[in-house]
């Protein structure tokens, strides 16, 4: 059964809302323009598209941390643009995905006979009020695809069939995607949808960063939205085709690509070296660069030791189990506490331990276990790039006295603390679930709303938080 254009746009809207929920910096007014006249808005979007009159909206950019000492661009995307992108892609993206080789393991989509649109992104079901049969299932790759990929990789490494592993990573992959090149690749694969592809690329160009002369660049896919991950797979089509031909030529290699992380299992070191050099040349033709620090050849055992984080993988497994029906929650919580006990004994956090800690925050939120309430405030300051993890945990447990006090102090010390704009915005959102009115917090959030020295995104989230708290409390 084919969907009408109207139903298809409603589904696109729902996917866009879901997509924005996963953004590092979601549009603070994502529902406002749809709240009262959703039907009329859908008709207006369809009318604009049918008359080729749709114009991309303005996207706001700002700096956000990458690690401890570096910055990367953050982007706030308009819900209309994202809705239109999902609408246009739905006509041809399913057919393209079917042709991707099995080595491509991230952002795979599929469509079943009941018109369910499934992006492997976040485990949740969304049902449109008017079209209850059209469910949208989204699965988070980190908790579904990532463990699945890692499990298969480990089995391959421990099979003793492959002795060496060639690893490489693409530097600033999403930022360096050439949008004109991407357009040509998509048109070669889905030429009958050229006009739709032109609008897709036009929207992406409207989001692109500007150079020092204020000229908008024609490159870059904003991270953390499903659409970018899906499209990024096709930008690396030449690379995937090369690796798949090499695999079919001889069963002596096996390869995986998870977004910009490429792993190739080989029987000889010479083969691994040859493939890495060829990959480098192919990437250069696409305007991309290998990350020299992450490009290496490891023995199978070295790969197991370096690539796998036992603690984080165990916590991921607990998260996966928590999504299944009939799971004994009490057993999962007890296992989670054991993992936390091991981490809490460590005086210093290396990269693997930090990753495990972040998984603990996520697992604790999902299982509704406040085991980290004594450290969430201090960790929020220590790991600015993880603000989203801490704010999600903080919102769930904000009514615990310790959590409330730590985040309250952070809010009142905001002028003295080196908080990034998006980090401060997430800090403000923590107070949305307060059960009892707090005059001090209300006043501090209100001051942020009125102080134009702060980034508009901070002020927008502050206004939104006031409505959660109750204006005039």
GROMACS .gro file of C-alpha atoms in nm:
model
  473
    1UNK     CA    1   0.000   0.000   0.000
    2UNK     CA    2   0.138   0.338  -0.103
    3UNK     CA    3   0.111   0.630   0.132
    4UNK     CA    4  -0.057   0.951   0.022
    5UNK     CA    5   0.162   1.261   0.014
    6UNK     CA    6  -0.013   1.390   0.324
    7UNK     CA    7   0.049   1.072   0.524
    8UNK     CA    8   0.406   1.063   0.402
    9UNK     CA    9   0.462   1.419   0.527
   10UNK     CA   10   0.311   1.334   0.867
   11UNK     CA   11   0.553   1.043   0.893
   12UNK     CA   12   0.840   1.269   0.784
   13UNK     CA   13   0.744   1.513   1.059
   14UNK     CA   14   0.747   1.235   1.319
   15UNK     CA   15   1.087   1.112   1.201
   16UNK     CA   16   1.220   1.469   1.214
   17UNK     CA   17   1.098   1.513   1.573
   18UNK     CA   18   1.264   1.183   1.666
   19UNK     CA   19   1.579   1.291   1.485
   20UNK     CA   20   1.595   1.621   1.674
   21UNK     CA   21   1.565   1.439   2.006
   22UNK     CA   22   1.903   1.282   1.930
   23UNK     CA   23   2.075   1.607   1.836
   24UNK     CA   24   2.351   1.743   2.057
   25UNK     CA   25   2.174   2.079   2.043
   26UNK     CA   26   1.806   2.028   1.956
   27UNK     CA   27   1.590   2.309   1.824
   28UNK     CA   28   1.442   2.461   2.143
   29UNK     CA   29   1.120   2.547   1.963
   30UNK     CA   30   1.089   2.220   1.774
   31UNK     CA   31   0.716   2.180   1.838
   32UNK     CA   32   0.601   2.542   1.863
   33UNK     CA   33   0.527   2.596   1.495
   34UNK     CA   34   0.327   2.273   1.478
   35UNK     CA   35   0.140   2.289   1.809
   36UNK     CA   36  -0.185   2.450   1.703
   37UNK     CA   37  -0.214   2.399   1.327
   38UNK     CA   38  -0.028   2.083   1.236
   39UNK     CA   39  -0.264   1.994   0.950
   40UNK     CA   40  -0.235   2.342   0.799
   41UNK     CA   41   0.144   2.338   0.832
   42UNK     CA   42   0.167   2.001   0.657
   43UNK     CA   43  -0.049   2.130   0.372
   44UNK     CA   44   0.168   2.442   0.344
   45UNK     CA   45   0.489   2.237   0.322
   46UNK     CA   46   0.337   2.012   0.056
   47UNK     CA   47   0.217   2.315  -0.139
   48UNK     CA   48   0.562   2.478  -0.126
   49UNK     CA   49   0.726   2.158  -0.249
   50UNK     CA   50   0.477   2.103  -0.530
   51UNK     CA   51   0.538   2.458  -0.661
   52UNK     CA   52   0.918   2.441  -0.601
   53UNK     CA   53   0.887   2.730  -0.357
   54UNK     CA   54   1.032   2.574  -0.042
   55UNK     CA   55   1.330   2.773   0.089
   56UNK     CA   56   1.570   2.633   0.350
   57UNK     CA   57   1.560   2.793   0.694
   58UNK     CA   58   1.855   2.946   0.875
   59UNK     CA   59   2.066   2.716   1.093
   60UNK     CA   60   2.254   2.852   1.395
   61UNK     CA   61   2.616   2.746   1.449
   62UNK     CA   62   2.830   2.769   1.761
   63UNK     CA   63   3.143   2.612   1.907
   64UNK     CA   64   3.121   2.302   2.122
   65UNK     CA   65   3.402   2.103   2.286
   66UNK     CA   66   3.574   1.807   2.124
   67UNK     CA   67   3.778   1.636   2.390
   68UNK     CA   68   3.936   1.860   2.651
   69UNK     CA   69   4.127   2.114   2.443
   70UNK     CA   70   3.966   2.126   2.097
   71UNK     CA   71   3.647   2.266   1.946
   72UNK     CA   72   3.409   2.153   1.676
   73UNK     CA   73   3.104   2.324   1.520
   74UNK     CA   74   2.763   2.265   1.668
   75UNK     CA   75   2.446   2.325   1.468
   76UNK     CA   76   2.084   2.397   1.562
   77UNK     CA   77   1.862   2.273   1.279
   78UNK     CA   78   1.509   2.391   1.198
   79UNK     CA   79   1.237   2.128   1.223
   80UNK     CA   80   1.087   2.227   0.884
   81UNK     CA   81   1.415   2.155   0.703
   82UNK     CA   82   1.452   1.819   0.871
   83UNK     CA   83   1.090   1.727   0.794
   84UNK     CA   84   1.138   1.810   0.426
   85UNK     CA   85   1.461   1.607   0.413
   86UNK     CA   86   1.290   1.299   0.556
   87UNK     CA   87   1.000   1.347   0.314
   88UNK     CA   88   1.223   1.370   0.006
   89UNK     CA   89   1.453   1.085   0.106
   90UNK     CA   90   1.168   0.842   0.171
   91UNK     CA   91   1.107   0.804  -0.205
   92UNK     CA   92   1.442   0.649  -0.290
   93UNK     CA   93   1.658   0.582   0.016
   94UNK     CA   94   1.519   0.230   0.078
   95UNK     CA   95   1.627   0.108  -0.265
   96UNK     CA   96   1.973   0.259  -0.220
   97UNK     CA   97   2.022   0.100   0.120
   98UNK     CA   98   1.946  -0.246  -0.018
   99UNK     CA   99   2.250  -0.213  -0.246
  100UNK     CA  100   2.496  -0.126   0.032
  101UNK     CA  101   2.744  -0.407   0.103
  102UNK     CA  102   2.719  -0.594   0.436
  103UNK     CA  103   3.045  -0.437   0.555
  104UNK     CA  104   2.862  -0.105   0.605
  105UNK     CA  105   2.736  -0.142   0.961
  106UNK     CA  106   2.601   0.199   1.072
  107UNK     CA  107   2.284   0.392   0.980
  108UNK     CA  108   2.123   0.110   0.787
  109UNK     CA  109   1.751   0.145   0.718
  110UNK     CA  110   1.478  -0.086   0.602
  111UNK     CA  111   1.110  -0.072   0.514
  112UNK     CA  112   0.875  -0.361   0.582
  113UNK     CA  113   0.543  -0.454   0.423
  114UNK     CA  114   0.340  -0.259   0.679
  115UNK     CA  115   0.507   0.070   0.585
  116UNK     CA  116   0.716   0.080   0.899
  117UNK     CA  117   1.015   0.305   0.856
  118UNK     CA  118   1.302   0.176   1.064
  119UNK     CA  119   1.626   0.360   1.120
  120UNK     CA  120   1.860   0.181   1.353
  121UNK     CA  121   1.904   0.464   1.596
  122UNK     CA  122   1.711   0.463   1.925
  123UNK     CA  123   1.491   0.190   2.071
  124UNK     CA  124   1.146   0.347   2.085
  125UNK     CA  125   0.815   0.331   1.905
  126UNK     CA  126   0.639   0.643   1.782
  127UNK     CA  127   0.282   0.618   1.658
  128UNK     CA  128   0.111   0.905   1.479
  129UNK     CA  129  -0.230   0.982   1.636
  130UNK     CA  130  -0.407   0.981   1.298
  131UNK     CA  131  -0.225   0.681   1.149
  132UNK     CA  132  -0.178   0.429   1.428
  133UNK     CA  133  -0.075   0.150   1.193
  134UNK     CA  134   0.228   0.341   1.073
  135UNK     CA  135   0.479   0.283   1.349
  136UNK     CA  136   0.829   0.418   1.338
  137UNK     CA  137   1.093   0.213   1.511
  138UNK     CA  138   1.430   0.367   1.572
  139UNK     CA  139   1.722   0.184   1.729
  140UNK     CA  140   2.021   0.357   1.884
  141UNK     CA  141   2.336   0.233   1.702
  142UNK     CA  142   2.552   0.253   2.011
  143UNK     CA  143   2.335   0.004   2.198
  144UNK     CA  144   2.213  -0.208   1.908
  145UNK     CA  145   2.428  -0.187   1.596
  146UNK     CA  146   2.756  -0.111   1.775
  147UNK     CA  147   2.753  -0.415   2.011
  148UNK     CA  148   2.632  -0.632   1.723
  149UNK     CA  149   2.922  -0.513   1.507
  150UNK     CA  150   3.173  -0.555   1.792
  151UNK     CA  151   3.050  -0.904   1.871
  152UNK     CA  152   3.095  -1.016   1.510
  153UNK     CA  153   3.437  -0.850   1.490
  154UNK     CA  154   3.554  -1.027   1.804
  155UNK     CA  155   3.432  -1.364   1.678
  156UNK     CA  156   3.627  -1.308   1.356
  157UNK     CA  157   3.942  -1.213   1.546
  158UNK     CA  158   3.922  -1.512   1.779
  159UNK     CA  159   3.850  -1.756   1.494
  160UNK     CA  160   4.224  -1.754   1.406
  161UNK     CA  161   4.128  -1.723   1.040
  162UNK     CA  162   4.280  -1.374   1.024
  163UNK     CA  163   4.620  -1.286   1.168
  164UNK     CA  164   4.628  -0.908   1.114
  165UNK     CA  165   4.392  -0.615   1.143
  166UNK     CA  166   4.427  -0.293   0.942
  167UNK     CA  167   4.260  -0.002   1.123
  168UNK     CA  168   4.206   0.350   0.999
  169UNK     CA  169   3.983   0.648   1.068
  170UNK     CA  170   3.886   0.954   0.864
  171UNK     CA  171   3.980   1.291   1.009
  172UNK     CA  172   3.683   1.532   1.042
  173UNK     CA  173   3.481   1.311   0.807
  174UNK     CA  174   3.138   1.474   0.842
  175UNK     CA  175   3.282   1.826   0.826
  176UNK     CA  176   3.476   1.757   0.503
  177UNK     CA  177   3.201   1.595   0.294
  178UNK     CA  178   3.185   1.789  -0.034
  179UNK     CA  179   2.816   1.856  -0.095
  180UNK     CA  180   2.853   1.891  -0.473
  181UNK     CA  181   3.029   1.554  -0.489
  182UNK     CA  182   2.759   1.400  -0.270
  183UNK     CA  183   2.493   1.537  -0.508
  184UNK     CA  184   2.659   1.371  -0.808
  185UNK     CA  185   2.690   1.039  -0.624
  186UNK     CA  186   2.321   1.042  -0.529
  187UNK     CA  187   2.213   1.138  -0.882
  188UNK     CA  188   2.419   0.853  -1.029
  189UNK     CA  189   2.231   0.616  -0.800
  190UNK     CA  190   1.884   0.772  -0.812
  191UNK     CA  191   1.881   0.995  -1.121
  192UNK     CA  192   1.503   1.010  -1.157
  193UNK     CA  193   1.492   1.201  -0.827
  194UNK     CA  194   1.739   1.471  -0.936
  195UNK     CA  195   1.511   1.760  -0.837
  196UNK     CA  196   1.460   1.615  -0.489
  197UNK     CA  197   1.835   1.561  -0.454
  198UNK     CA  198   1.901   1.922  -0.558
  199UNK     CA  199   1.674   2.047  -0.277
  200UNK     CA  200   1.833   1.808  -0.026
  201UNK     CA  201   2.177   1.947  -0.112
  202UNK     CA  202   2.044   2.306  -0.111
  203UNK     CA  203   1.921   2.256   0.246
  204UNK     CA  204   2.259   2.117   0.350
  205UNK     CA  205   2.437   2.408   0.186
  206UNK     CA  206   2.219   2.650   0.381
  207UNK     CA  207   2.347   2.483   0.699
  208UNK     CA  208   2.714   2.495   0.595
  209UNK     CA  209   2.968   2.701   0.789
  210UNK     CA  210   3.101   3.030   0.654
  211UNK     CA  211   3.468   3.109   0.586
  212UNK     CA  212   3.650   3.422   0.720
  213UNK     CA  213   3.516   3.623   0.422
  214UNK     CA  214   3.159   3.525   0.524
  215UNK     CA  215   3.119   3.306   0.215
  216UNK     CA  216   2.922   2.991   0.286
  217UNK     CA  217   3.126   2.676   0.227
  218UNK     CA  218   2.983   2.392   0.023
  219UNK     CA  219   3.083   2.109   0.250
  220UNK     CA  220   2.981   1.948   0.575
  221UNK     CA  221   2.712   1.718   0.711
  222UNK     CA  222   2.599   1.812   1.064
  223UNK     CA  223   2.649   1.520   1.300
  224UNK     CA  224   2.397   1.362   1.536
  225UNK     CA  225   2.098   1.364   1.297
  226UNK     CA  226   1.995   1.042   1.125
  227UNK     CA  227   1.985   1.198   0.779
  228UNK     CA  228   2.355   1.289   0.789
  229UNK     CA  229   2.456   0.939   0.894
  230UNK     CA  230   2.244   0.784   0.619
  231UNK     CA  231   2.382   1.012   0.347
  232UNK     CA  232   2.741   0.972   0.467
  233UNK     CA  233   2.726   0.604   0.370
  234UNK     CA  234   2.688   0.696   0.002
  235UNK     CA  235   2.971   0.950   0.004
  236UNK     CA  236   3.207   0.659   0.074
  237UNK     CA  237   3.055   0.443  -0.198
  238UNK     CA  238   3.381   0.424  -0.398
  239UNK     CA  239   3.568   0.302  -0.091
  240UNK     CA  240   3.302   0.042  -0.009
  241UNK     CA  241   3.300  -0.088  -0.368
  242UNK     CA  242   3.679  -0.125  -0.365
  243UNK     CA  243   3.681  -0.317  -0.035
  244UNK     CA  244   3.392  -0.540  -0.144
  245UNK     CA  245   3.569  -0.628  -0.473
  246UNK     CA  246   3.883  -0.716  -0.277
  247UNK     CA  247   3.678  -0.938  -0.046
  248UNK     CA  248   3.507  -1.119  -0.334
  249UNK     CA  249   3.839  -1.169  -0.513
  250UNK     CA  250   3.965  -1.367  -0.218
  251UNK     CA  251   3.811  -1.480   0.108
  252UNK     CA  252   4.136  -1.382   0.277
  253UNK     CA  253   4.001  -1.046   0.393
  254UNK     CA  254   3.689  -0.927   0.571
  255UNK     CA  255   3.602  -0.563   0.628
  256UNK     CA  256   3.374  -0.345   0.838
  257UNK     CA  257   3.299   0.026   0.815
  258UNK     CA  258   3.116   0.193   1.101
  259UNK     CA  259   3.068   0.553   0.977
  260UNK     CA  260   3.428   0.675   0.946
  261UNK     CA  261   3.595   0.386   1.133
  262UNK     CA  262   3.733   0.124   0.894
  263UNK     CA  263   3.853  -0.218   1.008
  264UNK     CA  264   3.994  -0.482   0.770
  265UNK     CA  265   4.088  -0.834   0.874
  266UNK     CA  266   4.372  -0.987   0.669
  267UNK     CA  267   4.580  -1.303   0.658
  268UNK     CA  268   4.911  -1.125   0.585
  269UNK     CA  269   5.073  -0.802   0.697
  270UNK     CA  270   5.166  -0.713   0.338
  271UNK     CA  271   4.801  -0.731   0.235
  272UNK     CA  272   4.700  -0.507   0.525
  273UNK     CA  273   4.963  -0.247   0.430
  274UNK     CA  274   4.858  -0.252   0.064
  275UNK     CA  275   4.491  -0.197   0.152
  276UNK     CA  276   4.564   0.093   0.387
  277UNK     CA  277   4.766   0.271   0.119
  278UNK     CA  278   4.490   0.221  -0.140
  279UNK     CA  279   4.230   0.349   0.105
  280UNK     CA  280   4.438   0.661   0.164
  281UNK     CA  281   4.449   0.733  -0.210
  282UNK     CA  282   4.073   0.680  -0.251
  283UNK     CA  283   3.997   0.911   0.040
  284UNK     CA  284   4.220   1.183  -0.103
  285UNK     CA  285   4.016   1.175  -0.425
  286UNK     CA  286   3.709   1.249  -0.211
  287UNK     CA  287   3.880   1.539  -0.034
  288UNK     CA  288   3.921   1.336   0.285
  289UNK     CA  289   4.222   1.245   0.498
  290UNK     CA  290   4.318   0.945   0.704
  291UNK     CA  291   4.385   1.000   1.073
  292UNK     CA  292   4.755   0.911   1.087
  293UNK     CA  293   4.747   0.844   1.462
  294UNK     CA  294   4.464   0.594   1.428
  295UNK     CA  295   4.596   0.424   1.114
  296UNK     CA  296   4.783   0.109   1.214
  297UNK     CA  297   4.830  -0.263   1.160
  298UNK     CA  298   4.775  -0.487   1.462
  299UNK     CA  299   4.803  -0.857   1.523
  300UNK     CA  300   4.473  -1.028   1.600
  301UNK     CA  301   4.555  -1.043   1.972
  302UNK     CA  302   4.673  -0.680   1.979
  303UNK     CA  303   4.345  -0.581   1.814
  304UNK     CA  304   4.143  -0.760   2.081
  305UNK     CA  305   4.344  -0.587   2.355
  306UNK     CA  306   4.323  -0.240   2.197
  307UNK     CA  307   3.980  -0.231   2.035
  308UNK     CA  308   3.770  -0.386   2.307
  309UNK     CA  309   3.662  -0.229   2.634
  310UNK     CA  310   3.541  -0.518   2.849
  311UNK     CA  311   3.369  -0.303   3.110
  312UNK     CA  312   3.188  -0.080   2.858
  313UNK     CA  313   3.082  -0.383   2.655
  314UNK     CA  314   2.936  -0.552   2.964
  315UNK     CA  315   2.736  -0.238   3.045
  316UNK     CA  316   2.618  -0.214   2.683
  317UNK     CA  317   2.499  -0.573   2.711
  318UNK     CA  318   2.300  -0.480   3.022
  319UNK     CA  319   2.142  -0.192   2.832
  320UNK     CA  320   2.048  -0.427   2.548
  321UNK     CA  321   1.897  -0.677   2.791
  322UNK     CA  322   1.696  -0.402   2.961
  323UNK     CA  323   1.510  -0.343   2.631
  324UNK     CA  324   1.384  -0.701   2.614
  325UNK     CA  325   1.054  -0.819   2.754
  326UNK     CA  326   1.061  -1.045   3.057
  327UNK     CA  327   1.407  -0.933   3.170
  328UNK     CA  328   1.475  -0.955   3.544
  329UNK     CA  329   1.540  -0.589   3.630
  330UNK     CA  330   1.671  -0.673   3.979
  331UNK     CA  331   1.946  -0.891   3.832
  332UNK     CA  332   2.048  -0.619   3.584
  333UNK     CA  333   2.066  -0.357   3.859
  334UNK     CA  334   2.286  -0.581   4.073
  335UNK     CA  335   2.524  -0.639   3.779
  336UNK     CA  336   2.528  -0.264   3.714
  337UNK     CA  337   2.625  -0.196   4.075
  338UNK     CA  338   2.915  -0.439   4.045
  339UNK     CA  339   3.042  -0.254   3.738
  340UNK     CA  340   3.016   0.079   3.919
  341UNK     CA  341   3.207  -0.058   4.217
  342UNK     CA  342   3.500  -0.149   3.990
  343UNK     CA  343   3.505   0.195   3.826
  344UNK     CA  344   3.470   0.389   4.152
  345UNK     CA  345   3.789   0.228   4.286
  346UNK     CA  346   4.001   0.386   4.013
  347UNK     CA  347   4.167   0.714   4.107
  348UNK     CA  348   4.227   0.824   3.749
  349UNK     CA  349   4.003   0.776   3.449
  350UNK     CA  350   4.169   0.664   3.127
  351UNK     CA  351   3.977   0.678   2.799
  352UNK     CA  352   3.823   0.333   2.840
  353UNK     CA  353   3.716   0.398   3.198
  354UNK     CA  354   3.557   0.730   3.099
  355UNK     CA  355   3.360   0.551   2.826
  356UNK     CA  356   3.245   0.292   3.079
  357UNK     CA  357   3.137   0.570   3.317
  358UNK     CA  358   2.925   0.734   3.046
  359UNK     CA  359   2.759   0.400   2.973
  360UNK     CA  360   2.688   0.371   3.345
  361UNK     CA  361   2.507   0.705   3.342
  362UNK     CA  362   2.296   0.594   3.047
  363UNK     CA  363   2.222   0.252   3.195
  364UNK     CA  364   2.133   0.405   3.532
  365UNK     CA  365   1.887   0.641   3.364
  366UNK     CA  366   1.726   0.359   3.164
  367UNK     CA  367   1.699   0.128   3.467
  368UNK     CA  368   1.599   0.421   3.694
  369UNK     CA  369   1.882   0.357   3.941
  370UNK     CA  370   2.024   0.669   4.117
  371UNK     CA  371   2.361   0.509   4.191
  372UNK     CA  372   2.566   0.804   4.057
  373UNK     CA  373   2.392   1.089   4.241
  374UNK     CA  374   2.698   1.163   4.454
  375UNK     CA  375   2.919   1.245   4.155
  376UNK     CA  376   2.696   1.372   3.874
  377UNK     CA  377   2.759   1.743   3.949
  378UNK     CA  378   3.137   1.712   3.961
  379UNK     CA  379   3.142   1.493   3.650
  380UNK     CA  380   2.935   1.755   3.464
  381UNK     CA  381   3.223   2.001   3.517
  382UNK     CA  382   3.498   1.749   3.440
  383UNK     CA  383   3.360   1.628   3.107
  384UNK     CA  384   3.200   1.921   2.921
  385UNK     CA  385   3.158   1.727   2.596
  386UNK     CA  386   2.933   1.480   2.783
  387UNK     CA  387   2.687   1.746   2.906
  388UNK     CA  388   2.399   1.570   2.736
  389UNK     CA  389   2.459   1.246   2.930
  390UNK     CA  390   2.466   1.426   3.262
  391UNK     CA  391   2.164   1.645   3.192
  392UNK     CA  392   1.954   1.340   3.101
  393UNK     CA  393   2.058   1.171   3.425
  394UNK     CA  394   2.013   1.494   3.622
  395UNK     CA  395   1.659   1.551   3.495
  396UNK     CA  396   1.560   1.203   3.605
  397UNK     CA  397   1.703   1.238   3.955
  398UNK     CA  398   1.689   1.616   4.012
  399UNK     CA  399   1.453   1.575   4.310
  400UNK     CA  400   1.724   1.400   4.511
  401UNK     CA  401   1.866   1.654   4.754
  402UNK     CA  402   2.231   1.591   4.658
  403UNK     CA  403   2.166   1.616   4.283
  404UNK     CA  404   1.957   1.932   4.319
  405UNK     CA  405   2.219   2.102   4.536
  406UNK     CA  406   2.511   2.024   4.304
  407UNK     CA  407   2.333   2.145   3.992
  408UNK     CA  408   2.197   2.448   4.176
  409UNK     CA  409   2.553   2.548   4.269
  410UNK     CA  410   2.665   2.503   3.908
  411UNK     CA  411   2.383   2.731   3.792
  412UNK     CA  412   2.467   3.004   4.044
  413UNK     CA  413   2.841   2.980   3.965
  414UNK     CA  414   2.786   2.998   3.588
  415UNK     CA  415   2.969   3.333   3.553
  416UNK     CA  416   3.282   3.193   3.717
  417UNK     CA  417   3.280   2.849   3.557
  418UNK     CA  418   3.420   2.800   3.203
  419UNK     CA  419   3.094   2.653   3.069
  420UNK     CA  420   3.036   2.625   2.696
  421UNK     CA  421   2.712   2.768   2.557
  422UNK     CA  422   2.558   2.434   2.478
  423UNK     CA  423   2.679   2.295   2.813
  424UNK     CA  424   2.508   2.581   3.001
  425UNK     CA  425   2.193   2.526   2.793
  426UNK     CA  426   2.185   2.160   2.896
  427UNK     CA  427   2.247   2.259   3.258
  428UNK     CA  428   1.934   2.477   3.249
  429UNK     CA  429   1.723   2.188   3.115
  430UNK     CA  430   1.808   1.976   3.420
  431UNK     CA  431   1.562   2.177   3.632
  432UNK     CA  432   1.258   2.100   3.416
  433UNK     CA  433   1.149   1.810   3.634
  434UNK     CA  434   1.153   1.988   3.971
  435UNK     CA  435   0.854   1.880   4.181
  436UNK     CA  436   0.873   2.170   4.429
  437UNK     CA  437   0.912   2.534   4.318
  438UNK     CA  438   1.255   2.677   4.400
  439UNK     CA  439   1.270   3.057   4.401
  440UNK     CA  440   1.651   3.073   4.372
  441UNK     CA  441   1.665   2.847   4.067
  442UNK     CA  442   1.367   3.020   3.907
  443UNK     CA  443   1.535   3.360   3.950
  444UNK     CA  444   1.866   3.237   3.804
  445UNK     CA  445   1.694   3.088   3.498
  446UNK     CA  446   1.488   3.405   3.455
  447UNK     CA  447   1.808   3.614   3.459
  448UNK     CA  448   1.948   3.401   3.176
  449UNK     CA  449   1.634   3.471   2.972
  450UNK     CA  450   1.678   3.848   3.003
  451UNK     CA  451   2.058   3.872   2.973
  452UNK     CA  452   2.144   3.919   2.604
  453UNK     CA  453   2.513   3.854   2.678
  454UNK     CA  454   2.435   3.485   2.667
  455UNK     CA  455   2.402   3.289   2.344
  456UNK     CA  456   2.045   3.283   2.211
  457UNK     CA  457   2.037   2.902   2.242
  458UNK     CA  458   2.100   2.932   2.618
  459UNK     CA  459   1.823   3.189   2.648
  460UNK     CA  460   1.583   2.980   2.440
  461UNK     CA  461   1.638   2.674   2.660
  462UNK     CA  462   1.592   2.896   2.965
  463UNK     CA  463   1.255   3.020   2.837
  464UNK     CA  464   1.151   2.661   2.765
  465UNK     CA  465   1.258   2.555   3.115
  466UNK     CA  466   1.052   2.834   3.272
  467UNK     CA  467   0.742   2.692   3.107
  468UNK     CA  468   0.822   2.350   3.250
  469UNK     CA  469   0.868   2.504   3.595
  470UNK     CA  470   0.558   2.722   3.562
  471UNK     CA  471   0.591   3.089   3.474
  472UNK     CA  472   0.524   3.304   3.779
  473UNK     CA  473   0.619   3.035   4.031
   0.00000   0.00000   0.00000
